[in-house]
Short mmCIF file of C-alpha atoms in Angstrom, two decimals:
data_model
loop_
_atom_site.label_atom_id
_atom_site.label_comp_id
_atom_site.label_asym_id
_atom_site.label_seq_id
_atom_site.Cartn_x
_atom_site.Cartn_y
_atom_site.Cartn_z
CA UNK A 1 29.37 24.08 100.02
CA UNK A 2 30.73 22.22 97.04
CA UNK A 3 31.34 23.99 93.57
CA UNK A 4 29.20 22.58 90.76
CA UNK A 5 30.32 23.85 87.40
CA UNK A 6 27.80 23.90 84.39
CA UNK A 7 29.52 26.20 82.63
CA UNK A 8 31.26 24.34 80.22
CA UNK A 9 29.96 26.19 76.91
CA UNK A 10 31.69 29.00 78.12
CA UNK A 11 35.26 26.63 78.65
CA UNK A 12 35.49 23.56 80.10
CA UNK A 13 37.08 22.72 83.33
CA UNK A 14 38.11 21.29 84.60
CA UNK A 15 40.82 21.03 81.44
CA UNK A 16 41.98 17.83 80.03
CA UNK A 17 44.58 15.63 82.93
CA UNK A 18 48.17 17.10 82.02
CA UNK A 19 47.65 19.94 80.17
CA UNK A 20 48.75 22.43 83.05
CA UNK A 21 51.82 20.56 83.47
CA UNK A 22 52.61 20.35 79.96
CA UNK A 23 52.51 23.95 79.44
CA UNK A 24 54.61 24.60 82.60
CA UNK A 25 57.23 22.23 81.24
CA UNK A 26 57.35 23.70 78.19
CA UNK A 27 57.95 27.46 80.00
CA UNK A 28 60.47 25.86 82.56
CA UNK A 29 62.39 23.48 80.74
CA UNK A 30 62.45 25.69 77.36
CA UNK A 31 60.15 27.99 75.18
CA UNK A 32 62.43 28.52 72.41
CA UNK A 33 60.89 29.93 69.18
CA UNK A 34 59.93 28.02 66.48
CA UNK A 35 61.49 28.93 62.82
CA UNK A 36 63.50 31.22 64.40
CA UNK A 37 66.11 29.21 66.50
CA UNK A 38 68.80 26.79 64.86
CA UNK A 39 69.03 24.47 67.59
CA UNK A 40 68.00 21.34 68.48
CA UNK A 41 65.30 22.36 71.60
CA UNK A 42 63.48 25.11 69.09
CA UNK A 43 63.80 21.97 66.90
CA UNK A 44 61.94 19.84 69.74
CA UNK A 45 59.38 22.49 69.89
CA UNK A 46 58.57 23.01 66.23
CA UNK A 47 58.13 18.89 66.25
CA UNK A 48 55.58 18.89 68.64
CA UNK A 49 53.60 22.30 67.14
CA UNK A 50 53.85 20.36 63.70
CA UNK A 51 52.49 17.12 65.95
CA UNK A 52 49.42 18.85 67.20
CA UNK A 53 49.12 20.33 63.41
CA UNK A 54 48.81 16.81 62.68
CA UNK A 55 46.29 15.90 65.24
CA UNK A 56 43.78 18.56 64.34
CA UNK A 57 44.10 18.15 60.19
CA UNK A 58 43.50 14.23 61.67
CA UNK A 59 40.72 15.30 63.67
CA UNK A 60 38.58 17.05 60.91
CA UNK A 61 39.97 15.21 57.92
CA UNK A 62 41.41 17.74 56.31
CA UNK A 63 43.64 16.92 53.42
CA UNK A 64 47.12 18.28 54.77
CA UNK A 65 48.48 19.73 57.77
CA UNK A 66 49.45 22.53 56.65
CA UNK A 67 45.58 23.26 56.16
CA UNK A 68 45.72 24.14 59.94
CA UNK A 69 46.45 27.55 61.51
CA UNK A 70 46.86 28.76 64.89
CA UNK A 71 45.18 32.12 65.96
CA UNK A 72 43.73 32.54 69.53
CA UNK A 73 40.59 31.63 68.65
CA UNK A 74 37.12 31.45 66.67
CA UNK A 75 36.45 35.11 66.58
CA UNK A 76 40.08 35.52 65.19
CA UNK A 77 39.80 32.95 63.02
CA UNK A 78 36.06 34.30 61.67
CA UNK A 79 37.56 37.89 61.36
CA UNK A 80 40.42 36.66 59.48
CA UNK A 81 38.13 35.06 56.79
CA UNK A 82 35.72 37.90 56.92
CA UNK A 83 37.93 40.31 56.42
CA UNK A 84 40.71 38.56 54.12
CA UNK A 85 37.81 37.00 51.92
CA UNK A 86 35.08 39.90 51.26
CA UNK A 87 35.16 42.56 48.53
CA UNK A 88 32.46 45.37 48.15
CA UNK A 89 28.89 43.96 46.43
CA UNK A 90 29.92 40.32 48.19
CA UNK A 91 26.90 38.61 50.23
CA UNK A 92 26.75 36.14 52.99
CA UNK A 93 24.21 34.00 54.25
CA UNK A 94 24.07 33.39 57.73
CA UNK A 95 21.65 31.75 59.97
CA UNK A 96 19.36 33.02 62.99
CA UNK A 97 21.47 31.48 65.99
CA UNK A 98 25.28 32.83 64.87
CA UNK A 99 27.50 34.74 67.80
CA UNK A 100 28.84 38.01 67.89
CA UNK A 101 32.12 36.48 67.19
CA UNK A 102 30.56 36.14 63.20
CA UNK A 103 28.13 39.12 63.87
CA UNK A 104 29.95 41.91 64.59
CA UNK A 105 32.45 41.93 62.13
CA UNK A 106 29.97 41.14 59.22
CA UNK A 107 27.92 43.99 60.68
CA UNK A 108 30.80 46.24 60.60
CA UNK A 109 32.26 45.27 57.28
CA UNK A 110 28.15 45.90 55.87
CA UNK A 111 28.74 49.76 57.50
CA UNK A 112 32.21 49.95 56.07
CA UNK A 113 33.08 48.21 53.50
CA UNK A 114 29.94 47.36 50.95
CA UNK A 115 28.71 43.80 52.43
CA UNK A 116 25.26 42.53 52.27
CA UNK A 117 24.24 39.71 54.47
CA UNK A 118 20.79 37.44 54.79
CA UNK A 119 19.47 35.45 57.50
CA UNK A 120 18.28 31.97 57.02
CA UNK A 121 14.73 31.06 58.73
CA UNK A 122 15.39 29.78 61.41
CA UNK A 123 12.70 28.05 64.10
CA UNK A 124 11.50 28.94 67.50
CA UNK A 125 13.51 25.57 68.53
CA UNK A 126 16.22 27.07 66.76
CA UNK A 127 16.31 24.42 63.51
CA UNK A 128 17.91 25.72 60.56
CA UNK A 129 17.24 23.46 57.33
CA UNK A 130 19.41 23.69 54.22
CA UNK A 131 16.41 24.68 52.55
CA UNK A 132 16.39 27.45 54.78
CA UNK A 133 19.86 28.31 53.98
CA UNK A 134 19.52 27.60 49.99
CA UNK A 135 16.24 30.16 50.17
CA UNK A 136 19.11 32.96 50.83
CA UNK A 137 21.42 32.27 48.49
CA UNK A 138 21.95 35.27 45.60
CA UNK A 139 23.81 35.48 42.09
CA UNK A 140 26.39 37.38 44.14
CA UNK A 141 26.25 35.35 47.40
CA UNK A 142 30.30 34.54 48.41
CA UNK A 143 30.10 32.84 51.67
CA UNK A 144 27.57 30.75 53.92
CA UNK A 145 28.35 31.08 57.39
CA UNK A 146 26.79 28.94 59.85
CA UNK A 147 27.76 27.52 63.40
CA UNK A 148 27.56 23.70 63.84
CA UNK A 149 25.79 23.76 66.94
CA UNK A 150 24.49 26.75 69.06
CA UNK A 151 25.58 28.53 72.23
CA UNK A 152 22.54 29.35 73.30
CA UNK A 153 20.05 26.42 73.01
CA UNK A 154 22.42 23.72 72.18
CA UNK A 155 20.10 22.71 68.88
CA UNK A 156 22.74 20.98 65.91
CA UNK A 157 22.75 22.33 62.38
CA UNK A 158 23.02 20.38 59.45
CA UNK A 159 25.91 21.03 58.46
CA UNK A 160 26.64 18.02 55.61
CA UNK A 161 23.32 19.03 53.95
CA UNK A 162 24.11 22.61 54.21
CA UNK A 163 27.46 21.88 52.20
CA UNK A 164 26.06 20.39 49.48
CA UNK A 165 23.29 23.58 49.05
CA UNK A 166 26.88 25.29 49.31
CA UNK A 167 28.25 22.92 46.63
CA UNK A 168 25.47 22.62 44.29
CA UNK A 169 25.20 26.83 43.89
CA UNK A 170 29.37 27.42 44.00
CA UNK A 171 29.40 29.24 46.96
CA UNK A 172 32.17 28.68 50.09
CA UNK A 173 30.92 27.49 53.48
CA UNK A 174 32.31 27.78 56.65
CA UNK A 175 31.35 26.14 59.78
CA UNK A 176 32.26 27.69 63.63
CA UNK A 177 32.56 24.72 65.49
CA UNK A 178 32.81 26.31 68.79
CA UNK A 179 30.57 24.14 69.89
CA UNK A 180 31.05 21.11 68.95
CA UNK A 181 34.53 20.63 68.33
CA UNK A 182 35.71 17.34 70.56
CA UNK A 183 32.13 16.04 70.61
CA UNK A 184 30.45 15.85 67.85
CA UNK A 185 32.66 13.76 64.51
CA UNK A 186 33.46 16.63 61.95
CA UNK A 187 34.78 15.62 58.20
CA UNK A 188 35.41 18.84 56.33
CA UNK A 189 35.56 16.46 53.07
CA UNK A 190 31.96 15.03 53.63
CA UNK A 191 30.27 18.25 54.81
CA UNK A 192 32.27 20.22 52.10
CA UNK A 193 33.42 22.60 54.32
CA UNK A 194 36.32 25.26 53.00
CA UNK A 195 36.68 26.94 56.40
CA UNK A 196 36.37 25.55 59.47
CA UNK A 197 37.13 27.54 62.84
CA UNK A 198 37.90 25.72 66.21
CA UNK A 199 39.19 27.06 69.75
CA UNK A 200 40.86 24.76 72.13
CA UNK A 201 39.48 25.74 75.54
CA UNK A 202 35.76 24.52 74.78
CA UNK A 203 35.01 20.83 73.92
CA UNK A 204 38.71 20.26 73.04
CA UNK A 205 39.66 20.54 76.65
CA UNK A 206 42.92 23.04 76.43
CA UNK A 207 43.75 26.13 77.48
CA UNK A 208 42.04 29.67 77.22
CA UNK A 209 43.96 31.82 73.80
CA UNK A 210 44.46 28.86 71.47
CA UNK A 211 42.71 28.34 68.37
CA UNK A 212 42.57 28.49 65.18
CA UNK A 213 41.62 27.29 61.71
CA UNK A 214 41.48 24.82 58.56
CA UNK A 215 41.53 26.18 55.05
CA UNK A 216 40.87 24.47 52.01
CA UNK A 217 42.89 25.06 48.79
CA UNK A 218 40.41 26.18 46.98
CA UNK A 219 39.19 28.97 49.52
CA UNK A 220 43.04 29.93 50.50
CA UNK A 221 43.50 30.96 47.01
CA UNK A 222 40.90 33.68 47.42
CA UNK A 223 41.81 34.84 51.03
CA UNK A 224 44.06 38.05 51.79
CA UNK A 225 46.17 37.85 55.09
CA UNK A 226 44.93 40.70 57.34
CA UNK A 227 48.03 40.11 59.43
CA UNK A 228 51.10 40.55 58.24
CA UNK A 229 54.77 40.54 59.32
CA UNK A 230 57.84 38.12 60.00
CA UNK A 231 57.14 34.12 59.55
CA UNK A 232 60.60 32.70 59.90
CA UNK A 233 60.56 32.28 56.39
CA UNK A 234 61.52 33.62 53.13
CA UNK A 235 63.01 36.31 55.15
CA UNK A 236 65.02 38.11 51.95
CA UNK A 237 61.40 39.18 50.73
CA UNK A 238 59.28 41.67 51.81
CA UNK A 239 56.20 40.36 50.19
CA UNK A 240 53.73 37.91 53.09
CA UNK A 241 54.65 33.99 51.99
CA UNK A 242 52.12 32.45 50.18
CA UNK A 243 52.80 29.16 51.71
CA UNK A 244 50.38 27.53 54.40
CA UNK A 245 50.71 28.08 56.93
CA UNK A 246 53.07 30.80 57.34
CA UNK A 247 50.54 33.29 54.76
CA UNK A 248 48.94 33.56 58.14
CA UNK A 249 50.77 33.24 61.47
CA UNK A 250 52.76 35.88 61.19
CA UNK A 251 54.50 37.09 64.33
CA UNK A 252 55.10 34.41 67.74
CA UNK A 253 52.31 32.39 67.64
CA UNK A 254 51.17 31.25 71.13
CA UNK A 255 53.47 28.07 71.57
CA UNK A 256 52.63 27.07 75.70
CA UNK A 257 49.17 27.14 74.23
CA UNK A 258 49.53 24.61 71.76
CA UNK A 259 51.76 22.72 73.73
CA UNK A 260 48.40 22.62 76.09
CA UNK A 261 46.21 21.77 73.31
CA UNK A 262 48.48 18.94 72.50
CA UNK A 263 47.83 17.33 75.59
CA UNK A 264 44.53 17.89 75.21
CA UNK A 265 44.03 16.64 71.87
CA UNK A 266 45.93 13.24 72.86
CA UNK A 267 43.55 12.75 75.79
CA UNK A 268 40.75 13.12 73.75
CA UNK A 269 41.67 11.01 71.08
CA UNK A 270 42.83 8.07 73.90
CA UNK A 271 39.36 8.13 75.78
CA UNK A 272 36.86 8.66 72.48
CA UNK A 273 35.24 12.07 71.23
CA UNK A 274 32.11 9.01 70.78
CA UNK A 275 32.56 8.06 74.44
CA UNK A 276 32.36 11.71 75.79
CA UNK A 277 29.63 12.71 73.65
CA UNK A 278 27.51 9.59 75.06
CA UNK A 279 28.49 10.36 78.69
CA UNK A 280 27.47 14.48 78.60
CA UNK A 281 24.11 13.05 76.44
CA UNK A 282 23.35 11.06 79.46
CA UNK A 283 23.53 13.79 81.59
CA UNK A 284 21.67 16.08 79.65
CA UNK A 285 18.88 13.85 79.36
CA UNK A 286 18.71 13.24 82.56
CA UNK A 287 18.59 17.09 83.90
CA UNK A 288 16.18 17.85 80.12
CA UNK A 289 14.01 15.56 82.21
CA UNK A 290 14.30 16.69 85.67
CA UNK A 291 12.87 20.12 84.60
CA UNK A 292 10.69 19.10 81.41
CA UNK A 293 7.24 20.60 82.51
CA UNK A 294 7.57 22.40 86.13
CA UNK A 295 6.17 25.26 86.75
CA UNK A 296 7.77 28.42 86.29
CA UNK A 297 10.40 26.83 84.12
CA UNK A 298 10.46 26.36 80.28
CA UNK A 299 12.88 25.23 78.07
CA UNK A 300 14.86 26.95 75.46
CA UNK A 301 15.19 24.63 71.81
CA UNK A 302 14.74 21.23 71.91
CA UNK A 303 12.94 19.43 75.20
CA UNK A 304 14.86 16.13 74.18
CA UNK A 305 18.34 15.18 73.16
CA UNK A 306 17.56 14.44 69.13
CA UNK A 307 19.60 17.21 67.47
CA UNK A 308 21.22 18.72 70.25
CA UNK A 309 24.65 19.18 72.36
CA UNK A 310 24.57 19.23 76.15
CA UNK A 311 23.41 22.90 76.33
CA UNK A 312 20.43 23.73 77.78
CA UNK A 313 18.95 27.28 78.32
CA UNK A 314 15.73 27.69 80.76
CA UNK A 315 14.04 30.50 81.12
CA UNK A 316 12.37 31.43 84.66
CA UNK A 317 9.28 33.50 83.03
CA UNK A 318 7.93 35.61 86.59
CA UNK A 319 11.55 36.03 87.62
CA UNK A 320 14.67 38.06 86.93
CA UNK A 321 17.05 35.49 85.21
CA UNK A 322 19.49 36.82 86.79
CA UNK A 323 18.53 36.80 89.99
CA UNK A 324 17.99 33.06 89.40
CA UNK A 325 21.48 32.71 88.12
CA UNK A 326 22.77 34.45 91.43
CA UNK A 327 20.76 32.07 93.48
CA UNK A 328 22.18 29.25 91.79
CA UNK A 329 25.73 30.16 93.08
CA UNK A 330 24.96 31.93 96.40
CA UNK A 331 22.79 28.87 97.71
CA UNK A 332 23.74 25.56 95.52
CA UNK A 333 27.21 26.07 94.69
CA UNK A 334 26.05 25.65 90.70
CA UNK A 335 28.06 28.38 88.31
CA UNK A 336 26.05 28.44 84.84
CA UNK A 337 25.87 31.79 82.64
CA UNK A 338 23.45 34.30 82.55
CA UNK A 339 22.16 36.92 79.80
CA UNK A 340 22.61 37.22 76.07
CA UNK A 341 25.52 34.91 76.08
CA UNK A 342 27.44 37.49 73.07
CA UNK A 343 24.33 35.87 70.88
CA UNK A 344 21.55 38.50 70.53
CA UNK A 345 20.89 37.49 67.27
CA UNK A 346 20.23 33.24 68.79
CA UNK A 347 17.60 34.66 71.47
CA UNK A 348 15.88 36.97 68.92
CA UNK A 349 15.02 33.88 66.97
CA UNK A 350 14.35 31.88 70.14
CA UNK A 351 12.07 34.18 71.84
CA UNK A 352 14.00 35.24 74.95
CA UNK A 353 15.34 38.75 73.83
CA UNK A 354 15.99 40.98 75.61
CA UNK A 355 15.51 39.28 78.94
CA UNK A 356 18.20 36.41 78.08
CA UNK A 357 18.48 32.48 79.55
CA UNK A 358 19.89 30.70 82.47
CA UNK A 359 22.48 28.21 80.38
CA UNK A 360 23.29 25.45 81.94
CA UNK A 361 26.05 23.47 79.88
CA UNK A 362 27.65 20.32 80.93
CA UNK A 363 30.90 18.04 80.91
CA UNK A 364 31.60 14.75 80.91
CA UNK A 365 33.36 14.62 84.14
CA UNK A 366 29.83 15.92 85.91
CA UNK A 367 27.86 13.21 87.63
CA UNK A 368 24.92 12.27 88.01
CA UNK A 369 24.25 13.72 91.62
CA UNK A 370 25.44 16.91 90.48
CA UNK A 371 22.94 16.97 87.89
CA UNK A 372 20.24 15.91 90.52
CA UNK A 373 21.42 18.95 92.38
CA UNK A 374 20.73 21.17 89.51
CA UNK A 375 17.07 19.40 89.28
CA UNK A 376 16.52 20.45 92.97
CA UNK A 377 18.18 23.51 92.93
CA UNK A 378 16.03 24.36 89.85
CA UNK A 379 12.56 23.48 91.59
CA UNK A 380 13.04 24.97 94.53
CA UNK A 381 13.58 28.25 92.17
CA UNK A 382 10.92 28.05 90.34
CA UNK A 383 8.90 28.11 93.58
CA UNK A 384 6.47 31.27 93.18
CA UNK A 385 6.72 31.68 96.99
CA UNK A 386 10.56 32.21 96.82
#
């Protein structure tokens, strides 16, 4: 039985052409440190680190590389700003559909350390308005923290809008583009965005434990490192460097990773983040479609592709999801994720906690008669006879 694989939210695969090879290279051939060695292959390294530093600050329009910092990923990245960022009386607005990844460590740092936080109304569809957001916002409101698009039910935020509500009241916003990153055109200069956190292995197409995120002047200045330790620089003090981007990538940052994401990065940039978005919208609408309206089946978020990514949750009402999920593999070959997807806050707003969604989340390298095998597989189900 062939393997179908709508799992991409979770990472996509397969990964971008050459960035297995790349990495293996880099391990074979020489993984010398960067700002450590004072020799021409650690030299050849740091080149192509500062390279992919380039494509990213490129990729977002951000105003300098340096701007961009490597971590393993969003959850890093959001803890990093969490933590280095809040003081005691601070608030944050958030909205209805955010991950665990911003969740739990907002949740802890409200039992620990004197944090408030607010959730913006969000819809049953899971729409978030910037009025929504802008109805949170207090005197003593630091940070609006929103993803761009959501795990869960696929629905996009409004992010540009939500950055000028951000702008107009002073406060700093910060985007998780999980999500969307490699699909969807970011500009942290239109949207106004002072933080904006991005992993590689989703939408970007690279490898599992790279990450990472850009920073904007104004924000940096009011950020604490939460990691500390040797950069490779200004080595005679024992005080963290203030410069970007060593202030936070202290220690060996994860170098066959980036190498990876490199690759990726290229690839996407050759083919067309436009192009890729167009091809998984096609396929989405095509399987939004194929189960619009059958019985036993409903749709999580929006039932058509305005305002959404090519995630779709469905929800098998007389059945055990899971048991749905397992079917899926065990009898179609289709892999798609099951449960709360680390979002219990999302499917709270959307209805479907405790019991969770089927997710389905495609690529562009599916096809269309893999999507018509989902349809089928799907129906046949949904069957109340089954």
């Amino acid at each position: 039985m062939e393997r179908i694989y709508f799992d991409n939210g979770s990472t996509a695969f397969p990964k971008a052409p050459g960035v297995g090879d790349a990495m293996a290279h880099l391990l074979h051939e020489g993984a010398f440190n960067i700002n450590r060695g004072g020799y021409e292959g650690a030299y050849e390294v740091a080149g192509r680190v500062l390279d992919t530093r380039d494509l990213l600050a490129k990729l977002f329009h951000a105003e300098s590389s340096r701007q961009v910092i490597f971590t393993p990923g969003v959850t890093w990245s959001l803890n990093m700003l969490l933590q280095g960022l809040l003081c005691p009386g601070d608030h944050v607005v958030v909205s209805g559909l955010e991950h665990n990844g911003v969740m739990r460590p907002l949740f802890h740092l409200c039992e620990t350390g004197g944090i408030s936080y607010a959730v913006a109304r969000t819809s049953v569809t899971g729409e978030v308005t910037a009025k929504a957001v802008e109805e949170q916002i207090r005197p003593f409101t630091k940070l609006v923290l929103v993803l761009h698009a959501s795990n869960v039910c696929g629905t996009i935020l409004p992010i540009e809008e939500i950055g000028a509500v951000c702008r107009k009241h002073g406060v700093f916003f910060a985007v998780d583009t999980a999500q969307s990153a490699g699909t969807i055109p970011i500009d942290m200069q239109t949207c106004g965005i002072d933080f904006l956190a991005f992993t590689g292995h989703k939408g970007l197409k690279g490898p599992q434990g790279i990450g990472g995120f850009l920073i904007s002047p104004k924000l940096n200045a009011s950020v604490r490192p939460v990691i500390m330790g040797g950069t490779g620089s200004y080595s005679d003090l024992l005080s963290q460097p203030e410069e970007l981007p060593d202030k936070y990538e202290s220690g060996t940052i994860n170098l066959p990773g980036i190498i990876g994401l490199h690759t990726a990065l290229s690839y996407l940039e050759e083919t067309g983040i436009d192009a890729i978005r167009q091809k998984k919208d096609a396929l989405t609408r095509q399987f939004l479609a194929g189960v619009d309206g059958l019985d036993g089946v409903r749709i999580i978020g929006e039932r058509t592709m305005e305002n959404r990514t090519a995630v779709v949750s469905v929800d098998f009402p007389d059945q055990d999801n899971a048991l749905a999920a397992f079917r899926l593999e065990q009898e179609f070959g289709i892999m798609t994720r099951v449960g709360l997807h680390c979002a219990p806050l999302a499917h709270q707003s959307l209805g479907t906690f405790p019991k969770g969604t089927v997710r389905f989340s495609f690529s562009e390298v599916n096809t269309e008669a893999e999507i018509e095998i989902g349809i089928a597989a799907v129906k046949e189900i949904a069957k109340k006879d089954c």
